[in-house]
mmCIF file of C-alpha atoms in Angstrom:
data_model
loop_
_atom_site.group_PDB
_atom_site.id
_atom_site.type_symbol
_atom_site.label_atom_id
_atom_site.label_comp_id
_atom_site.label_asym_id
_atom_site.label_seq_id
_atom_site.Cartn_x
_atom_site.Cartn_y
_atom_site.Cartn_z
ATOM 1 C CA UNK A 1 -31.519 12.291 -7.677
ATOM 2 C CA UNK A 2 -31.384 8.542 -7.320
ATOM 3 C CA UNK A 3 -30.804 6.723 -10.641
ATOM 4 C CA UNK A 4 -33.881 4.849 -11.891
ATOM 5 C CA UNK A 5 -32.220 1.450 -11.430
ATOM 6 C CA UNK A 6 -31.859 2.061 -7.677
ATOM 7 C CA UNK A 7 -34.996 4.076 -6.849
ATOM 8 C CA UNK A 8 -36.676 1.265 -4.936
ATOM 9 C CA UNK A 9 -33.648 0.223 -2.904
ATOM 10 C CA UNK A 10 -31.716 3.431 -2.099
ATOM 11 C CA UNK A 11 -33.065 6.578 -0.476
ATOM 12 C CA UNK A 12 -32.175 10.036 -1.758
ATOM 13 C CA UNK A 13 -30.355 10.764 1.509
ATOM 14 C CA UNK A 14 -28.232 7.604 1.219
ATOM 15 C CA UNK A 15 -27.473 8.361 -2.426
ATOM 16 C CA UNK A 16 -26.382 11.924 -1.619
ATOM 17 C CA UNK A 17 -24.226 10.671 1.264
ATOM 18 C CA UNK A 18 -22.545 8.198 -1.101
ATOM 19 C CA UNK A 19 -21.965 10.959 -3.657
ATOM 20 C CA UNK A 20 -20.486 13.278 -1.008
ATOM 21 C CA UNK A 21 -18.205 10.479 0.198
ATOM 22 C CA UNK A 22 -17.058 9.784 -3.368
ATOM 23 C CA UNK A 23 -16.279 13.462 -3.953
ATOM 24 C CA UNK A 24 -14.289 13.714 -0.722
ATOM 25 C CA UNK A 25 -12.378 10.502 -1.459
ATOM 26 C CA UNK A 26 -11.586 11.739 -4.988
ATOM 27 C CA UNK A 27 -10.207 15.015 -3.594
ATOM 28 C CA UNK A 28 -7.998 13.101 -1.191
ATOM 29 C CA UNK A 29 -6.867 10.768 -3.980
ATOM 30 C CA UNK A 30 -5.911 13.757 -6.146
ATOM 31 C CA UNK A 31 -3.910 15.286 -3.301
ATOM 32 C CA UNK A 32 -2.264 11.919 -2.643
ATOM 33 C CA UNK A 33 -1.313 11.667 -6.320
ATOM 34 C CA UNK A 34 0.283 15.119 -6.195
ATOM 35 C CA UNK A 35 2.229 14.087 -3.100
ATOM 36 C CA UNK A 36 3.353 10.870 -4.822
ATOM 37 C CA UNK A 37 4.538 12.851 -7.851
ATOM 38 C CA UNK A 38 6.423 15.282 -5.596
ATOM 39 C CA UNK A 39 8.122 12.348 -3.836
ATOM 40 C CA UNK A 40 9.013 10.764 -7.158
ATOM 41 C CA UNK A 41 10.467 14.046 -8.399
ATOM 42 C CA UNK A 42 12.485 14.437 -5.195
ATOM 43 C CA UNK A 43 13.878 10.909 -5.380
ATOM 44 C CA UNK A 44 14.710 11.054 -9.099
ATOM 45 C CA UNK A 45 15.279 14.560 -10.453
ATOM 46 C CA UNK A 46 15.922 16.065 -7.011
ATOM 47 C CA UNK A 47 18.768 13.691 -6.225
ATOM 48 C CA UNK A 48 17.182 11.849 -3.301
ATOM 49 C CA UNK A 49 18.130 8.401 -4.597
ATOM 50 C CA UNK A 50 21.710 9.535 -5.180
ATOM 51 C CA UNK A 51 21.918 11.046 -1.700
ATOM 52 C CA UNK A 52 20.594 7.924 0.026
ATOM 53 C CA UNK A 53 22.790 5.743 -2.144
ATOM 54 C CA UNK A 54 25.798 7.692 -0.882
ATOM 55 C CA UNK A 55 24.655 7.242 2.710
ATOM 56 C CA UNK A 56 24.345 3.486 2.277
ATOM 57 C CA UNK A 57 27.692 3.305 0.453
ATOM 58 C CA UNK A 58 29.411 4.797 3.521
ATOM 59 C CA UNK A 59 28.568 1.674 5.521
ATOM 60 C CA UNK A 60 30.903 -0.389 3.320
ATOM 61 C CA UNK A 61 28.278 -3.043 2.639
ATOM 62 C CA UNK A 62 28.076 -5.232 -0.429
ATOM 63 C CA UNK A 63 26.296 -3.711 -3.440
ATOM 64 C CA UNK A 64 23.298 -5.989 -2.845
ATOM 65 C CA UNK A 65 23.023 -5.051 0.843
ATOM 66 C CA UNK A 66 23.450 -1.315 0.194
ATOM 67 C CA UNK A 67 21.002 -1.460 -2.733
ATOM 68 C CA UNK A 68 18.471 -3.220 -0.533
ATOM 69 C CA UNK A 69 19.008 -0.621 2.191
ATOM 70 C CA UNK A 70 18.502 2.131 -0.382
ATOM 71 C CA UNK A 71 15.231 0.641 -1.649
ATOM 72 C CA UNK A 72 13.905 -0.038 1.846
ATOM 73 C CA UNK A 73 14.832 3.533 2.885
ATOM 74 C CA UNK A 74 12.808 4.909 -0.014
ATOM 75 C CA UNK A 75 9.823 2.718 0.914
ATOM 76 C CA UNK A 76 10.071 3.791 4.561
ATOM 77 C CA UNK A 77 10.372 7.499 3.744
ATOM 78 C CA UNK A 78 7.423 7.273 1.343
ATOM 79 C CA UNK A 79 5.372 5.499 4.003
ATOM 80 C CA UNK A 80 6.188 8.138 6.648
ATOM 81 C CA UNK A 81 5.446 11.046 4.271
ATOM 82 C CA UNK A 82 2.089 9.517 3.314
ATOM 83 C CA UNK A 83 1.155 8.687 6.935
ATOM 84 C CA UNK A 84 -0.616 12.029 7.637
ATOM 85 C CA UNK A 85 -2.897 11.441 4.641
ATOM 86 C CA UNK A 86 -3.706 7.971 5.899
ATOM 87 C CA UNK A 87 -4.503 9.365 9.347
ATOM 88 C CA UNK A 88 -6.688 12.074 7.780
ATOM 89 C CA UNK A 89 -8.524 9.547 5.627
ATOM 90 C CA UNK A 90 -9.175 7.176 8.515
ATOM 91 C CA UNK A 91 -10.018 9.600 11.297
ATOM 92 C CA UNK A 92 -11.586 12.473 9.344
ATOM 93 C CA UNK A 93 -13.092 11.294 6.052
ATOM 94 C CA UNK A 94 -14.063 7.765 7.085
ATOM 95 C CA UNK A 95 -15.219 9.016 10.504
ATOM 96 C CA UNK A 96 -17.352 11.766 8.938
ATOM 97 C CA UNK A 97 -19.301 9.220 6.874
ATOM 98 C CA UNK A 98 -19.512 6.578 9.611
ATOM 99 C CA UNK A 99 -17.113 4.070 8.053
ATOM 100 C CA UNK A 100 -14.283 4.223 10.590
ATOM 101 C CA UNK A 101 -14.178 1.443 13.146
ATOM 102 C CA UNK A 102 -10.507 1.895 13.955
ATOM 103 C CA UNK A 103 -9.069 3.381 17.114
ATOM 104 C CA UNK A 104 -5.789 5.297 17.217
ATOM 105 C CA UNK A 105 -4.217 2.317 18.987
ATOM 106 C CA UNK A 106 -5.440 -0.141 16.341
ATOM 107 C CA UNK A 107 -4.315 2.219 13.588
ATOM 108 C CA UNK A 108 -0.783 2.290 15.019
ATOM 109 C CA UNK A 109 -0.762 -1.510 15.388
ATOM 110 C CA UNK A 110 -1.845 -1.837 11.753
ATOM 111 C CA UNK A 111 0.889 0.579 10.649
ATOM 112 C CA UNK A 112 3.511 -1.386 12.588
ATOM 113 C CA UNK A 113 2.262 -4.663 11.060
ATOM 114 C CA UNK A 114 2.342 -3.113 7.588
ATOM 115 C CA UNK A 115 5.950 -1.982 8.057
ATOM 116 C CA UNK A 116 6.936 -5.414 9.382
ATOM 117 C CA UNK A 117 5.378 -7.048 6.314
ATOM 118 C CA UNK A 118 7.185 -4.634 3.997
ATOM 119 C CA UNK A 119 10.491 -5.519 5.645
ATOM 120 C CA UNK A 120 9.799 -9.269 5.915
ATOM 121 C CA UNK A 121 8.575 -9.679 2.334
ATOM 122 C CA UNK A 122 10.302 -6.801 0.569
ATOM 123 C CA UNK A 123 13.855 -7.248 1.831
ATOM 124 C CA UNK A 124 14.406 -10.787 0.518
ATOM 125 C CA UNK A 125 12.619 -9.979 -2.747
ATOM 126 C CA UNK A 126 14.773 -6.912 -3.385
ATOM 127 C CA UNK A 127 17.935 -8.812 -2.459
ATOM 128 C CA UNK A 128 17.127 -11.612 -4.903
ATOM 129 C CA UNK A 129 16.281 -9.184 -7.717
ATOM 130 C CA UNK A 130 19.496 -7.214 -7.159
ATOM 131 C CA UNK A 131 21.503 -10.447 -7.101
ATOM 132 C CA UNK A 132 19.877 -11.547 -10.369
ATOM 133 C CA UNK A 133 20.626 -8.153 -11.949
ATOM 134 C CA UNK A 134 24.281 -8.361 -10.887
ATOM 135 C CA UNK A 135 25.134 -12.006 -11.544
ATOM 136 C CA UNK A 136 22.856 -13.617 -14.119
ATOM 137 C CA UNK A 137 23.969 -11.852 -17.297
ATOM 138 C CA UNK A 138 22.064 -10.400 -20.215
ATOM 139 C CA UNK A 139 18.850 -12.296 -19.502
ATOM 140 C CA UNK A 140 18.630 -10.977 -15.923
ATOM 141 C CA UNK A 141 15.406 -9.155 -16.798
ATOM 142 C CA UNK A 142 13.662 -12.401 -17.735
ATOM 143 C CA UNK A 143 14.607 -14.161 -14.502
ATOM 144 C CA UNK A 144 13.723 -11.041 -12.492
ATOM 145 C CA UNK A 145 10.318 -10.970 -14.191
ATOM 146 C CA UNK A 146 9.767 -14.676 -13.429
ATOM 147 C CA UNK A 147 10.679 -14.087 -9.790
ATOM 148 C CA UNK A 148 8.261 -11.160 -9.566
ATOM 149 C CA UNK A 149 5.494 -13.215 -11.183
ATOM 150 C CA UNK A 150 6.122 -16.096 -8.767
ATOM 151 C CA UNK A 151 6.056 -13.629 -5.872
ATOM 152 C CA UNK A 152 2.762 -12.160 -7.139
ATOM 153 C CA UNK A 153 1.224 -15.623 -7.397
ATOM 154 C CA UNK A 154 2.485 -16.451 -3.903
ATOM 155 C CA UNK A 155 0.867 -13.271 -2.534
ATOM 156 C CA UNK A 156 -2.383 -14.095 -4.334
ATOM 157 C CA UNK A 157 -2.532 -17.215 -2.181
ATOM 158 C CA UNK A 158 -0.910 -15.842 0.995
ATOM 159 C CA UNK A 159 -2.832 -12.569 1.286
ATOM 160 C CA UNK A 160 -6.299 -13.951 2.054
ATOM 161 C CA UNK A 161 -4.846 -16.852 4.035
ATOM 162 C CA UNK A 162 -2.267 -15.140 6.255
ATOM 163 C CA UNK A 163 -1.989 -11.383 5.689
ATOM 164 C CA UNK A 164 -5.593 -10.115 5.581
ATOM 165 C CA UNK A 165 -6.476 -11.844 8.897
ATOM 166 C CA UNK A 166 -3.752 -9.763 10.569
ATOM 167 C CA UNK A 167 -5.694 -6.586 9.720
ATOM 168 C CA UNK A 168 -9.318 -7.778 9.580
ATOM 169 C CA UNK A 169 -11.688 -9.980 11.520
ATOM 170 C CA UNK A 170 -13.512 -12.474 9.313
ATOM 171 C CA UNK A 171 -16.672 -14.323 10.298
ATOM 172 C CA UNK A 172 -18.808 -16.776 8.396
ATOM 173 C CA UNK A 173 -21.983 -15.490 6.810
ATOM 174 C CA UNK A 174 -25.224 -16.441 8.495
ATOM 175 C CA UNK A 175 -26.620 -17.584 5.157
ATOM 176 C CA UNK A 176 -24.065 -20.141 3.972
ATOM 177 C CA UNK A 177 -25.638 -20.312 0.508
ATOM 178 C CA UNK A 178 -24.409 -16.750 -0.166
#
């Protein structure tokens, strides 16, 4: 039944549809969490990080470059493993409830943009953090934290200004007072 507070503004059908959508999204979130835990276990206890570290070490790169390659490899593998869930969410769950406005082509463009952003923003950040860890001394953690906080503040400004418009179309509201 519709809660008393919303009885005049939401129909029973709309309320039930919202509840069904929430249940389906929660199931998908639980499955995604299990997948994330399995990935984490593989990378840590299962030796995945050690294996990829060995692969990057074979290239004879500097510790910062190989460490950055290792971290970016883990991000890329995680992204690829989670891609089927993202496809399912967009083209099955969201489609079922009428929320999907994406096409397969647009989805792939968005995925490519997301990966480009991860590389463009993540690579320099990881390199700087690894450099700080290696060369700053015992207070490396403080400088690394300051860098991460500065990066977070930068993204707080940059996301709505530059990043979100890459993935979304924004238009002004008809009622400007809103």
